[in-house]
């Protein structure tokens, strides 16, 4: 029975043809056509109004009275002339998803004639039905309403879907008393914090108006699997990963996918996706195959971190939607398939000044570049003091499968500096700081006709969770499905805390008569003396590192159950409060919601495991066993080896007993406090699910393929 179904799936897939994607328009013609950006506003707004808006966007001052009216009118005209009939406040609730509520521009006058309506009030503020979004108890303590408020600094855009075009307005989502209920609000606040603290330092360097912002460039990994497989795999469809499946004979060991050409159907998909990105002003820059079969990556150019975070949410939405159109399912799960690499999201981060440029750019002589070293040291101190916070921001049920699995950084947070920079810091520590040792910046290829290649001073240590890569840091522990906002908030906040600490020291030193240069050297020394334990340039995947990290006192928070409670630790509560990024009430809500999300995810997976095991796998195995027993009986005279069917019978018993245990434990899994549920799910339910899977996967290796009810790894990963 099942084999017929699986063959039908293959027939469906082999019949697919690449979809025609309209080609031929130049980059100039399509770039940002669907975005109401500053250049478009400049064309349609009165000069004074535009100037005022520009100031709000660039400096962050509140919007002047009357300006919003003009913008709303211009935005409405632009959107309607582009065919939009609806508008929507888009926000990012604490689930990490993207939420929107649509309203029509339509209005009718007394004569029944149609008008369009979109006031500044409708632009600025919305009131979504907030009860369906998690609030961690915040709203019930205060009031049941939540508001969305326009983020003037992120441009509105038109989203085109099958049901038409909608004007989308990026917004924050807050309770009516102002508590953040979303991912954007803290990001905006953290940008303000780091701007304030960085300015304190730059002022001492003679730059009183340095205008600071942070930048982010997220690299997104994903899997593309034919949709027909997902229809036959409830686990892929509902949990985003395979809860069963025996890794096939061939996985990624040859690296042939990584280095091979991008398959044609996927190329067409990428082309379609990128066309949409460009129209939305998302600067997609690179795309390529990734290590695992059926795995790919896309990376845009870096942007202001707030815009980048909004764009990243759009990237995830568009990848999923466009995949469907092309007969794929796009999996953003951190570990869809056992035995091959999972997917992460490298978040490249830097801090810049509109006057001085990238503050993490060492320039030609890092030895002399004190300002750069200070900012770098601020990051070192921040990651050492608050590595556990970084770890907590990437904690999710799905990322638990990936971190520390020899394909992604370990759960221990350390910094990779690269040999050159590590050397500079070491010299400063030893008091030989300003030695003008020559720095080799070119790689000699050994073939004279080839040009020398510039050596990346950050080099490429792929095993470090937080690596300096020449002019930025790259946070590699973020999961593929996660919003990058939480990590950006954490990085901004811990660095801001360090910059404040540095500024305090420098200001005090200078007040006591020290020269700026000496005050800086002293601060650098102190930071390195206290925090260089976090610097690690070796192999982060090795066993030795785990032991070494423990000796250095670096925490190794292996699972969500260990990492999430960090959000409830005193130093973290105080850090966010002091930096005015997240209030204690908001943080408590976030902690509660993170646990809730974890428990719900594991619950859904556990229920799926039971369902698939009981309704698909068990009946198939029993049918196979019955069939085999009959065969062997009819062949009795040959006295054949029955060890295979004995093994199947044994594993069948294992499967039955592990299913029974999971069922029983799931029944009691919701007893106790939030933390108790977190621990119970993390330890008991996860172990129970693994036991069911172990029995089922062993059976998949023995039961005749014709009887097996689920598409195999081989089919899903290699057929498209
Ligand atoms: P990798 O070699 O790690 O794949 P890429 O060159 O593909 O790196 O780019 C990684 C990302 O880093 C891109 O999004 C890029 O725009 C971004 N990036 C480059 N410079 C900076 C910077 N100064 N700040 C933040 N992100 C940056
Ligand atoms: Mg990278």
XYZ file of C-alpha atoms and ligand atoms in Angstrom:
748
model
C 0.000 0.000 0.000
C 2.597 2.493 1.082
C 4.948 1.751 -1.742
C 2.270 2.788 -4.208
C 2.019 6.110 -2.440
C 5.760 6.616 -2.443
C 5.959 5.796 -6.147
C 3.204 8.295 -6.843
C 5.261 10.933 -5.093
C 8.253 10.195 -7.273
C 6.100 10.288 -10.407
C 4.785 13.688 -9.374
C 8.302 14.991 -8.821
C 9.741 13.653 -12.063
C 6.893 15.334 -13.942
C 7.788 18.777 -12.572
C 9.211 21.379 -14.877
C 11.017 24.534 -13.786
C 8.537 27.371 -13.543
C 8.956 30.233 -15.972
C 10.277 33.248 -14.177
C 10.062 36.544 -16.018
C 13.585 37.609 -16.802
C 15.188 40.497 -18.544
C 14.561 43.537 -16.380
C 17.749 45.215 -15.287
C 18.796 45.615 -11.698
C 18.298 49.364 -12.016
C 14.700 48.889 -13.149
C 13.651 46.603 -10.334
C 15.749 47.829 -7.401
C 13.503 48.902 -4.497
C 10.508 49.518 -6.785
C 8.217 48.199 -4.054
C 9.695 50.319 -1.262
C 8.558 53.766 -0.200
C 12.077 54.799 0.652
C 13.667 58.169 1.305
C 14.432 58.816 -2.352
C 10.779 58.320 -3.311
C 9.606 60.463 -0.425
C 12.002 63.179 -1.434
C 10.300 63.345 -4.819
C 6.783 63.732 -3.479
C 7.048 65.511 -0.135
C 7.360 69.270 0.362
C 10.990 70.155 1.051
C 10.489 71.170 4.689
C 8.530 68.032 5.471
C 11.162 65.828 3.899
C 13.956 67.556 5.810
C 12.122 66.993 9.047
C 11.515 63.323 8.229
C 15.136 62.822 7.275
C 16.214 64.175 10.631
C 13.950 61.733 12.416
C 15.315 58.817 10.417
C 18.945 59.777 10.754
C 19.205 61.294 14.207
C 16.206 59.684 15.850
C 14.455 62.865 17.000
C 10.646 62.606 17.318
C 8.582 63.295 14.216
C 7.417 66.919 14.112
C 3.739 67.739 14.286
C 2.012 67.757 10.913
C 4.777 65.789 9.198
C 3.008 62.472 9.618
C -0.128 63.815 7.879
C 1.846 64.670 4.775
C 3.717 61.377 4.813
C 0.520 59.366 5.257
C -1.076 61.093 2.275
C 2.004 60.574 0.112
C 2.356 56.963 1.197
C -1.280 56.247 0.428
C -1.040 57.785 -3.050
C 2.113 55.839 -3.796
C 0.671 52.542 -2.538
C -2.646 52.935 -4.330
C -0.980 53.897 -7.590
C 1.001 50.647 -7.276
C -2.191 48.637 -6.918
C -2.309 48.169 -3.150
C -5.823 47.930 -1.741
C -4.889 47.101 1.837
C -2.374 48.256 4.383
C -0.914 46.397 7.301
C 1.120 47.096 10.402
C 3.828 44.436 10.415
C 5.432 43.451 13.702
C 7.560 40.747 15.229
C 5.929 39.254 18.326
C 7.908 37.252 20.855
C 7.303 33.983 19.051
C 9.934 35.121 16.555
C 7.388 35.036 13.723
C 6.042 37.918 11.675
C 2.522 39.156 12.344
C 0.275 41.494 10.404
C -3.287 42.714 10.405
C -4.753 44.016 7.184
C -7.073 46.978 6.747
C -8.538 48.323 3.546
C -7.889 51.815 2.207
C -11.527 51.783 1.168
C -14.083 54.269 2.484
C -17.525 55.155 1.121
C -19.063 58.612 1.146
C -22.738 59.432 1.672
C -23.495 59.093 -2.018
C -22.076 55.593 -2.036
C -18.981 56.681 -3.929
C -15.647 55.182 -3.165
C -12.887 57.116 -1.405
C -9.555 56.036 -0.069
C -8.664 56.743 3.481
C -5.366 56.598 5.338
C -4.774 59.167 8.037
C -1.597 59.857 9.960
C -3.255 58.149 12.912
C -3.712 54.995 10.858
C -0.102 55.204 9.778
C 1.278 55.824 13.244
C -0.746 53.521 15.418
C -2.642 50.277 15.144
C -4.429 48.070 17.599
C -4.124 44.453 16.564
C -6.081 41.766 18.338
C -3.301 41.308 20.808
C -4.770 38.482 22.830
C -3.421 35.887 20.429
C 0.207 36.922 20.911
C 2.218 35.781 23.892
C 2.898 38.450 26.474
C 4.334 36.504 29.387
C 1.721 37.873 31.729
C 2.470 41.517 30.958
C -0.888 42.483 29.597
C -2.952 40.653 32.143
C -1.152 42.605 34.856
C -1.892 45.907 33.189
C -4.400 45.979 30.427
C -5.476 43.667 27.680
C -4.616 45.944 24.802
C -1.498 46.018 22.665
C -0.528 48.677 20.158
C 1.581 48.756 17.069
C 3.478 51.978 16.402
C 5.147 52.983 13.164
C 8.933 52.661 13.038
C 9.789 55.689 10.937
C 13.348 54.436 10.479
C 12.378 51.316 8.511
C 10.741 52.049 5.141
C 7.233 50.894 4.225
C 6.922 48.521 1.282
C 4.402 46.688 -0.841
C 4.094 42.932 -0.446
C 2.662 41.131 -3.403
C 0.974 37.812 -2.698
C -1.576 35.679 -4.482
C -4.349 37.736 -2.910
C -3.080 41.076 -4.097
C -0.818 43.868 -2.964
C -0.590 45.207 0.566
C 1.203 48.262 1.892
C 3.297 46.992 4.800
C 4.331 49.342 7.571
C 7.112 48.185 9.927
C 5.997 48.748 13.511
C 6.877 48.050 17.106
C 4.369 46.179 19.271
C 3.912 47.385 22.837
C 1.425 47.134 25.679
C -0.529 50.277 26.371
C 1.767 51.060 29.289
C 4.738 50.890 26.946
C 6.188 47.444 27.700
C 7.762 45.901 24.648
C 5.871 42.850 23.414
C 8.055 42.398 20.368
C 11.581 41.892 19.064
C 12.025 45.296 17.457
C 11.571 47.627 20.423
C 14.606 46.341 22.378
C 16.686 46.455 19.202
C 15.896 50.136 18.741
C 16.640 50.764 22.408
C 19.922 48.838 22.243
C 20.999 50.927 19.263
C 20.359 54.038 21.332
C 22.363 52.574 24.230
C 25.421 51.692 22.171
C 25.282 54.999 20.367
C 25.338 56.842 23.681
C 28.224 54.851 25.155
C 30.315 54.825 21.960
C 29.945 58.574 21.741
C 31.413 58.970 25.224
C 34.610 57.358 23.993
C 34.783 59.044 20.619
C 34.353 62.382 22.332
C 37.606 61.732 24.177
C 39.230 61.084 20.809
C 38.055 64.450 19.596
C 34.886 63.430 17.744
C 31.956 64.930 19.646
C 29.389 64.225 16.897
C 30.216 60.791 15.614
C 26.640 59.581 14.856
C 26.790 55.873 15.675
C 24.884 52.952 14.248
C 25.315 49.195 14.187
C 25.349 47.054 11.058
C 24.338 43.463 10.473
C 24.808 41.032 7.612
C 23.023 37.722 8.198
C 23.884 34.651 6.129
C 20.895 32.314 5.891
C 21.185 28.571 5.374
C 18.189 26.477 4.329
C 17.085 23.176 2.827
C 14.888 22.764 -0.215
C 12.941 19.521 -0.362
C 10.278 18.626 -2.871
C 6.876 19.471 -1.494
C 5.430 16.098 -2.394
C 7.681 14.472 0.215
C 6.477 16.822 2.922
C 2.882 15.843 2.205
C 3.808 12.273 3.125
C 5.896 13.301 6.159
C 3.767 14.925 8.875
C 6.982 15.523 10.825
C 8.471 17.703 8.063
C 5.202 19.459 7.527
C 4.390 20.249 11.162
C 7.702 20.145 13.024
C 9.947 21.244 10.163
C 12.284 18.333 10.747
C 12.381 14.577 10.353
C 11.495 12.912 13.646
C 12.266 9.566 12.043
C 14.628 8.543 9.306
C 17.668 6.428 8.935
C 20.584 8.356 7.476
C 21.185 6.931 4.001
C 24.276 5.217 2.652
C 25.445 8.519 1.235
C 25.266 11.870 2.924
C 27.642 14.783 2.608
C 30.920 12.882 2.963
C 32.191 13.642 -0.531
C 31.403 17.329 -0.345
C 30.108 16.920 -3.884
C 27.017 18.994 -3.271
C 28.962 21.921 -1.828
C 31.255 22.141 -4.804
C 28.774 21.075 -7.461
C 26.667 23.269 -9.721
C 23.394 24.565 -8.313
C 20.600 22.286 -9.609
C 18.455 23.881 -12.288
C 15.149 23.873 -10.432
C 16.900 25.525 -7.519
C 18.526 28.118 -9.749
C 15.130 29.125 -11.053
C 13.849 29.322 -7.495
C 16.778 31.500 -6.411
C 16.283 33.779 -9.353
C 12.639 34.242 -8.467
C 13.464 34.856 -4.802
C 16.163 37.391 -5.590
C 13.936 39.287 -7.981
C 11.512 39.725 -5.079
C 14.307 40.715 -2.712
C 15.550 43.386 -5.089
C 12.083 44.840 -5.564
C 11.865 45.083 -1.784
C 15.260 46.729 -1.509
C 16.900 43.690 0.100
C 20.489 43.639 -1.207
C 20.917 39.876 -1.803
C 24.542 39.389 -2.708
C 25.664 35.759 -2.650
C 24.013 32.383 -3.021
C 25.532 28.928 -3.154
C 25.149 25.280 -2.277
C 25.891 24.372 1.315
C 27.592 21.312 2.760
C 24.619 18.973 3.125
C 22.788 17.654 0.081
C 19.730 19.836 -0.691
C 21.153 22.637 1.475
C 21.767 26.187 0.261
C 22.750 29.603 1.534
C 21.829 33.157 0.714
C 23.476 36.303 2.084
C 22.623 39.950 1.569
C 24.972 42.885 1.910
C 25.046 44.244 5.414
C 22.734 47.075 6.426
C 21.785 49.092 9.475
C 20.904 46.435 12.056
C 17.268 47.499 12.466
C 16.642 47.394 8.712
C 18.681 44.219 8.409
C 16.557 42.544 11.057
C 13.324 43.574 9.298
C 14.753 42.399 5.996
C 15.859 39.112 7.516
C 12.290 38.377 8.610
C 11.168 39.130 5.058
C 13.876 36.870 3.656
C 12.544 33.948 5.692
C 8.948 34.639 4.684
C 9.787 35.002 1.011
C 12.003 31.900 0.899
C 9.120 29.846 2.278
C 6.434 31.348 0.062
C 8.375 31.215 -3.175
C 9.503 27.641 -2.435
C 5.882 26.529 -2.396
C 5.312 28.089 -5.808
C 8.228 26.065 -7.182
C 7.036 22.787 -5.716
C 9.488 22.868 -2.822
C 9.236 23.157 0.892
C 11.878 25.440 2.350
C 13.096 24.136 5.690
C 14.612 26.718 8.005
C 14.795 24.264 10.891
C 18.215 24.009 12.536
C 18.403 20.253 12.055
C 15.939 18.839 9.568
C 17.973 15.678 8.891
C 20.024 13.526 11.187
C 23.516 12.680 10.006
C 24.039 15.682 7.726
C 24.729 19.285 8.664
C 21.981 21.480 9.990
C 21.331 25.125 9.177
C 22.534 28.204 10.953
C 22.519 31.896 10.427
C 25.831 33.666 10.724
C 25.215 37.180 11.946
C 27.990 39.583 10.969
C 28.025 42.619 13.216
C 29.907 45.875 13.340
C 29.586 49.340 14.745
C 30.061 52.395 12.596
C 30.119 56.140 12.737
C 28.796 58.219 9.874
C 31.875 60.415 10.318
C 34.613 57.872 11.060
C 33.350 54.804 9.209
C 33.577 51.266 10.550
C 34.955 51.399 14.093
C 36.031 47.747 13.887
C 38.210 48.368 10.875
C 41.836 48.047 11.996
C 43.193 50.092 9.108
C 46.750 49.451 7.929
C 48.528 49.480 11.252
C 46.460 47.877 13.952
C 49.290 48.519 16.401
C 48.757 52.214 16.166
C 45.024 52.153 15.927
C 44.073 52.692 19.554
C 40.459 53.496 18.840
C 39.977 50.234 16.989
C 41.650 48.281 19.785
C 39.371 49.844 22.376
C 36.213 48.864 20.501
C 37.610 45.412 19.929
C 38.457 45.083 23.612
C 34.938 46.186 24.477
C 33.646 43.199 22.541
C 36.125 40.868 24.266
C 35.056 42.058 27.701
C 31.374 41.866 26.768
C 31.554 38.315 25.442
C 33.567 37.184 28.458
C 31.282 38.781 31.020
C 28.041 37.941 29.256
C 28.751 34.945 27.018
C 25.948 33.132 28.818
C 23.540 35.801 27.590
C 24.654 35.305 23.987
C 24.126 31.602 24.509
C 20.628 32.214 25.895
C 19.613 34.325 22.895
C 20.229 31.394 20.556
C 18.570 28.813 22.798
C 15.670 27.058 21.128
C 14.406 23.516 20.943
C 15.614 23.292 17.363
C 19.036 24.879 17.910
C 19.699 22.331 20.683
C 20.242 19.792 17.902
C 22.902 21.847 16.244
C 25.158 23.628 18.716
C 28.164 21.552 19.625
C 27.424 18.854 17.063
C 30.647 19.226 15.067
C 28.948 21.280 12.430
C 28.261 24.382 14.454
C 30.095 26.116 17.242
C 29.905 24.551 20.675
C 27.602 25.986 23.309
C 30.697 27.532 24.940
C 31.006 31.182 23.960
C 34.537 32.216 23.027
C 36.143 34.722 20.689
C 38.412 34.034 17.757
C 40.739 36.954 17.061
C 43.111 35.519 14.504
C 46.858 35.270 15.006
C 47.678 38.840 14.056
C 45.241 40.593 16.338
C 45.849 38.153 19.185
C 49.526 39.010 18.863
C 48.844 42.741 19.051
C 46.830 42.306 22.223
C 49.441 40.033 23.722
C 52.154 42.628 23.156
C 50.048 45.276 24.835
C 49.583 42.988 27.801
C 53.321 42.411 28.058
C 54.013 46.114 27.721
C 55.650 45.758 24.289
C 52.552 47.161 22.686
C 53.780 49.516 20.069
C 56.413 47.374 18.452
C 56.315 48.039 14.743
C 56.644 44.429 13.777
C 55.992 44.062 10.066
C 52.671 42.443 9.295
C 52.455 40.232 6.274
C 49.254 41.128 4.506
C 49.664 39.041 1.370
C 49.596 35.325 0.764
C 52.381 34.099 -1.478
C 50.824 31.621 -3.900
C 54.179 30.488 -5.266
C 53.276 31.073 -8.898
C 54.755 34.331 -10.135
C 52.217 34.899 -12.883
C 49.393 34.983 -10.341
C 48.674 38.095 -8.330
C 49.329 37.964 -4.597
C 46.124 37.508 -2.612
C 45.440 39.840 0.285
C 45.436 37.880 3.509
C 42.324 38.268 5.578
C 43.646 39.315 8.974
C 40.681 37.624 10.619
C 41.471 34.420 8.774
C 38.757 31.785 8.819
C 38.282 29.707 11.880
C 34.921 28.126 11.233
C 34.684 26.500 14.635
C 34.434 29.653 16.722
C 31.045 30.997 17.788
C 32.216 34.600 17.779
C 34.940 35.355 15.295
C 36.697 38.519 14.261
C 36.689 38.460 10.462
C 38.790 41.426 9.466
C 36.456 44.345 10.118
C 33.499 42.825 11.947
C 32.542 40.053 14.311
C 30.626 37.068 13.116
C 28.246 35.393 15.570
C 27.818 31.867 14.297
C 25.631 30.236 16.917
C 22.365 31.752 15.692
C 19.914 29.185 14.361
C 18.544 29.283 10.824
C 14.943 29.789 11.913
C 15.613 32.410 14.585
C 15.015 36.119 14.447
C 18.422 37.827 14.491
C 17.016 40.551 16.679
C 17.641 38.890 20.066
C 21.275 38.303 19.249
C 21.757 41.838 17.953
C 20.126 43.226 21.088
C 22.473 41.158 23.255
C 25.598 42.135 21.301
C 24.690 45.821 21.286
C 23.914 45.767 24.991
C 26.993 43.893 26.209
C 29.260 46.049 24.080
C 27.502 49.170 25.305
C 28.078 48.024 28.889
C 31.790 47.579 28.117
C 32.064 50.924 26.339
C 30.533 52.612 29.378
C 33.012 50.834 31.627
C 35.880 51.904 29.366
C 34.599 55.470 29.199
C 34.392 55.633 33.003
C 38.008 54.497 33.260
C 39.292 56.836 30.550
C 37.426 59.834 31.925
C 38.739 59.155 35.424
C 42.290 58.613 34.151
C 42.293 61.805 32.158
C 40.813 63.734 35.082
C 43.707 62.400 37.177
C 46.166 63.814 34.667
C 46.919 60.784 32.478
C 47.568 61.215 28.775
C 44.787 59.706 26.623
C 47.173 57.197 25.093
C 48.372 55.972 28.478
C 44.853 55.805 29.850
C 43.886 53.684 26.826
C 46.835 51.331 27.222
C 45.967 50.843 30.893
C 42.357 50.033 30.046
C 43.390 47.578 27.361
C 45.770 45.874 29.771
C 43.121 45.601 32.418
C 40.608 44.133 29.998
C 43.087 41.582 28.723
C 44.201 40.634 32.213
C 40.643 39.976 33.282
C 38.980 38.766 30.117
C 41.457 37.103 27.759
C 40.216 33.700 28.946
C 37.452 34.141 26.370
C 39.943 34.346 23.485
C 40.419 31.008 21.793
C 41.980 30.547 18.378
C 42.034 26.740 18.336
C 39.589 24.081 17.206
C 36.253 24.753 18.882
C 34.911 21.355 17.831
C 37.532 19.398 19.755
C 37.024 17.465 22.986
C 40.067 19.164 24.506
C 38.416 22.554 24.153
C 35.501 21.482 26.331
C 37.935 20.591 29.116
C 40.109 23.635 28.516
C 37.070 25.940 28.576
C 36.031 24.478 31.885
C 39.480 25.199 33.318
C 39.130 28.762 32.042
C 35.798 29.096 33.799
C 33.750 29.489 30.602
C 30.242 28.157 30.938
C 29.069 25.330 28.724
C 25.282 25.544 28.625
C 24.508 22.559 26.480
C 20.739 22.688 26.183
C 17.828 25.084 26.396
C 17.095 23.817 29.872
C 20.535 25.055 30.949
C 20.654 28.194 28.814
C 17.210 29.764 29.173
C 17.375 30.335 32.955
C 20.198 32.791 32.215
C 17.464 35.298 31.373
C 16.477 35.109 35.009
C 19.986 35.715 36.406
C 20.705 38.869 38.390
C 23.609 40.169 36.283
C 21.525 39.904 33.114
C 18.472 41.609 34.604
C 20.701 44.401 35.847
C 22.614 44.706 32.550
C 19.440 45.235 30.531
C 17.975 47.564 33.103
C 21.103 49.723 33.400
C 21.438 49.999 29.647
C 17.702 50.799 29.392
C 17.131 48.085 26.822
C 14.759 45.635 28.516
C 13.016 46.285 31.826
C 12.919 43.559 34.489
C 9.190 43.073 33.848
C 9.792 42.690 30.121
C 12.685 40.319 30.694
C 10.641 38.143 33.033
C 7.975 37.965 30.332
C 10.557 37.016 27.729
C 11.939 34.308 29.975
C 8.497 32.829 30.510
C 7.645 32.959 26.803
C 10.923 31.315 25.794
C 10.208 28.411 28.114
C 6.647 28.206 26.860
C 7.847 28.118 23.248
C 10.305 25.363 24.107
C 7.738 23.237 25.903
C 5.184 23.687 23.117
C 7.700 22.738 20.448
C 8.707 19.547 22.242
C 5.042 18.763 22.896
C 4.143 18.995 19.233
C 7.123 16.850 18.302
C 6.255 14.246 20.907
C 2.673 14.039 19.707
C 3.870 13.674 16.135
C 6.276 10.935 17.155
C 3.413 9.028 18.748
C 1.112 9.579 15.816
C 3.615 8.526 13.178
C 4.871 5.577 15.183
C 1.409 4.282 15.975
C -0.437 4.943 12.748
C 2.291 4.518 10.168
C 5.347 2.660 11.360
C 3.905 0.033 13.709
C 1.222 -1.166 11.268
C 3.789 -1.359 8.457
C 6.258 -3.338 10.536
C 3.558 -5.717 11.712
C 2.393 -6.233 8.137
C 5.951 -6.915 7.063
C 6.586 -9.327 9.896
C 3.362 -11.226 9.195
C 4.311 -11.439 5.565
C 7.784 -12.706 6.399
C 6.584 -15.262 8.889
C 4.203 -16.650 6.272
C 6.987 -16.764 3.706
C 9.382 -18.492 6.042
C 6.736 -21.032 6.978
C 6.051 -21.893 3.376
C 9.796 -22.202 2.831
C 10.239 -24.281 5.984
C 11.973 -27.196 4.290
C 14.947 -24.983 3.369
C 15.659 -24.109 7.021
C 16.607 -20.524 6.222
C 18.334 -18.155 8.586
C 15.614 -16.353 10.537
C 17.855 -13.891 12.345
C 16.541 -10.973 10.316
C 12.918 -11.535 11.291
C 13.916 -12.212 14.872
C 15.711 -8.872 14.906
C 12.658 -7.156 13.450
C 10.481 -8.737 16.113
C 12.851 -7.575 18.850
C 12.959 -4.007 17.533
C 9.203 -4.051 17.160
C 8.955 -4.793 20.871
C 11.382 -1.930 21.578
C 9.251 0.338 19.468
C 6.092 -0.655 21.315
C 7.596 -0.204 24.760
C 9.238 3.134 23.927
C 5.974 4.414 22.477
C 4.187 3.377 25.665
C 6.760 5.182 27.801
C 6.551 8.378 25.778
C 2.778 8.289 25.958
C 2.858 7.896 29.721
C 5.443 10.624 30.279
C 3.673 13.037 27.980
C 0.616 12.655 30.163
C 2.449 14.007 33.198
C 4.699 16.468 31.364
C 2.673 19.519 32.289
C 2.846 19.094 36.020
C 4.830 21.635 37.987
C 6.292 25.087 37.510
C 7.542 26.528 34.212
C 11.094 25.499 35.054
C 10.047 21.999 36.037
C 8.237 21.577 32.746
C 11.281 22.888 30.892
C 13.503 20.338 32.612
C 11.105 17.458 32.252
C 10.656 18.061 28.538
C 14.359 18.584 28.010
C 15.438 15.451 29.838
C 12.615 12.927 29.818
C 10.464 13.699 26.783
C 13.422 14.299 24.478
C 15.038 11.033 25.642
C 11.742 9.189 25.146
C 11.419 10.520 21.612
C 14.983 9.501 20.856
C 14.263 5.973 22.067
C 11.244 5.663 19.767
C 13.300 6.960 16.898
C 16.200 4.616 17.598
C 13.903 1.584 17.380
C 12.117 2.884 14.277
C 15.328 3.824 12.464
C 16.780 0.394 13.188
C 13.641 -1.125 11.685
C 13.911 1.071 8.609
C 17.238 -0.627 7.952
C 15.648 -4.111 8.029
C 12.070 -3.861 6.796
C 11.568 -4.285 3.042
C 11.535 -0.896 1.358
C 8.156 -1.662 -0.211
C 6.583 -1.773 3.219
C 8.154 1.389 4.656
C 5.539 4.146 5.034
C 7.739 7.264 4.972
C 9.829 8.780 2.171
C 13.460 7.908 2.890
C 16.427 10.214 3.452
C 17.809 9.124 0.099
C 14.623 10.166 -1.671
C 14.200 13.480 0.130
C 17.793 14.628 -0.051
C 18.721 13.497 -3.528
C 15.592 13.630 -5.676
C 14.363 16.918 -7.004
P 31.574 34.540 4.504
O 32.939 34.412 3.924
O 31.562 34.418 5.972
O 30.553 33.679 3.812
P 30.622 36.918 3.123
O 31.678 37.767 2.539
O 29.782 36.105 2.222
O 31.210 36.064 4.305
O 29.676 37.915 3.882
C 29.221 37.796 5.134
C 28.289 38.906 5.486
O 29.015 39.876 6.242
C 27.660 39.687 4.339
O 26.309 39.893 4.648
C 28.427 40.985 4.368
O 27.707 42.063 3.827
C 28.605 41.154 5.853
N 29.554 42.201 6.234
C 30.648 42.628 5.584
N 31.206 43.669 6.228
C 30.436 43.910 7.320
C 30.456 44.864 8.371
N 31.387 45.779 8.452
N 29.494 44.807 9.297
C 28.527 43.879 9.250
N 28.458 42.974 8.287
C 29.382 42.976 7.333
Mg 30.246 33.883 7.246
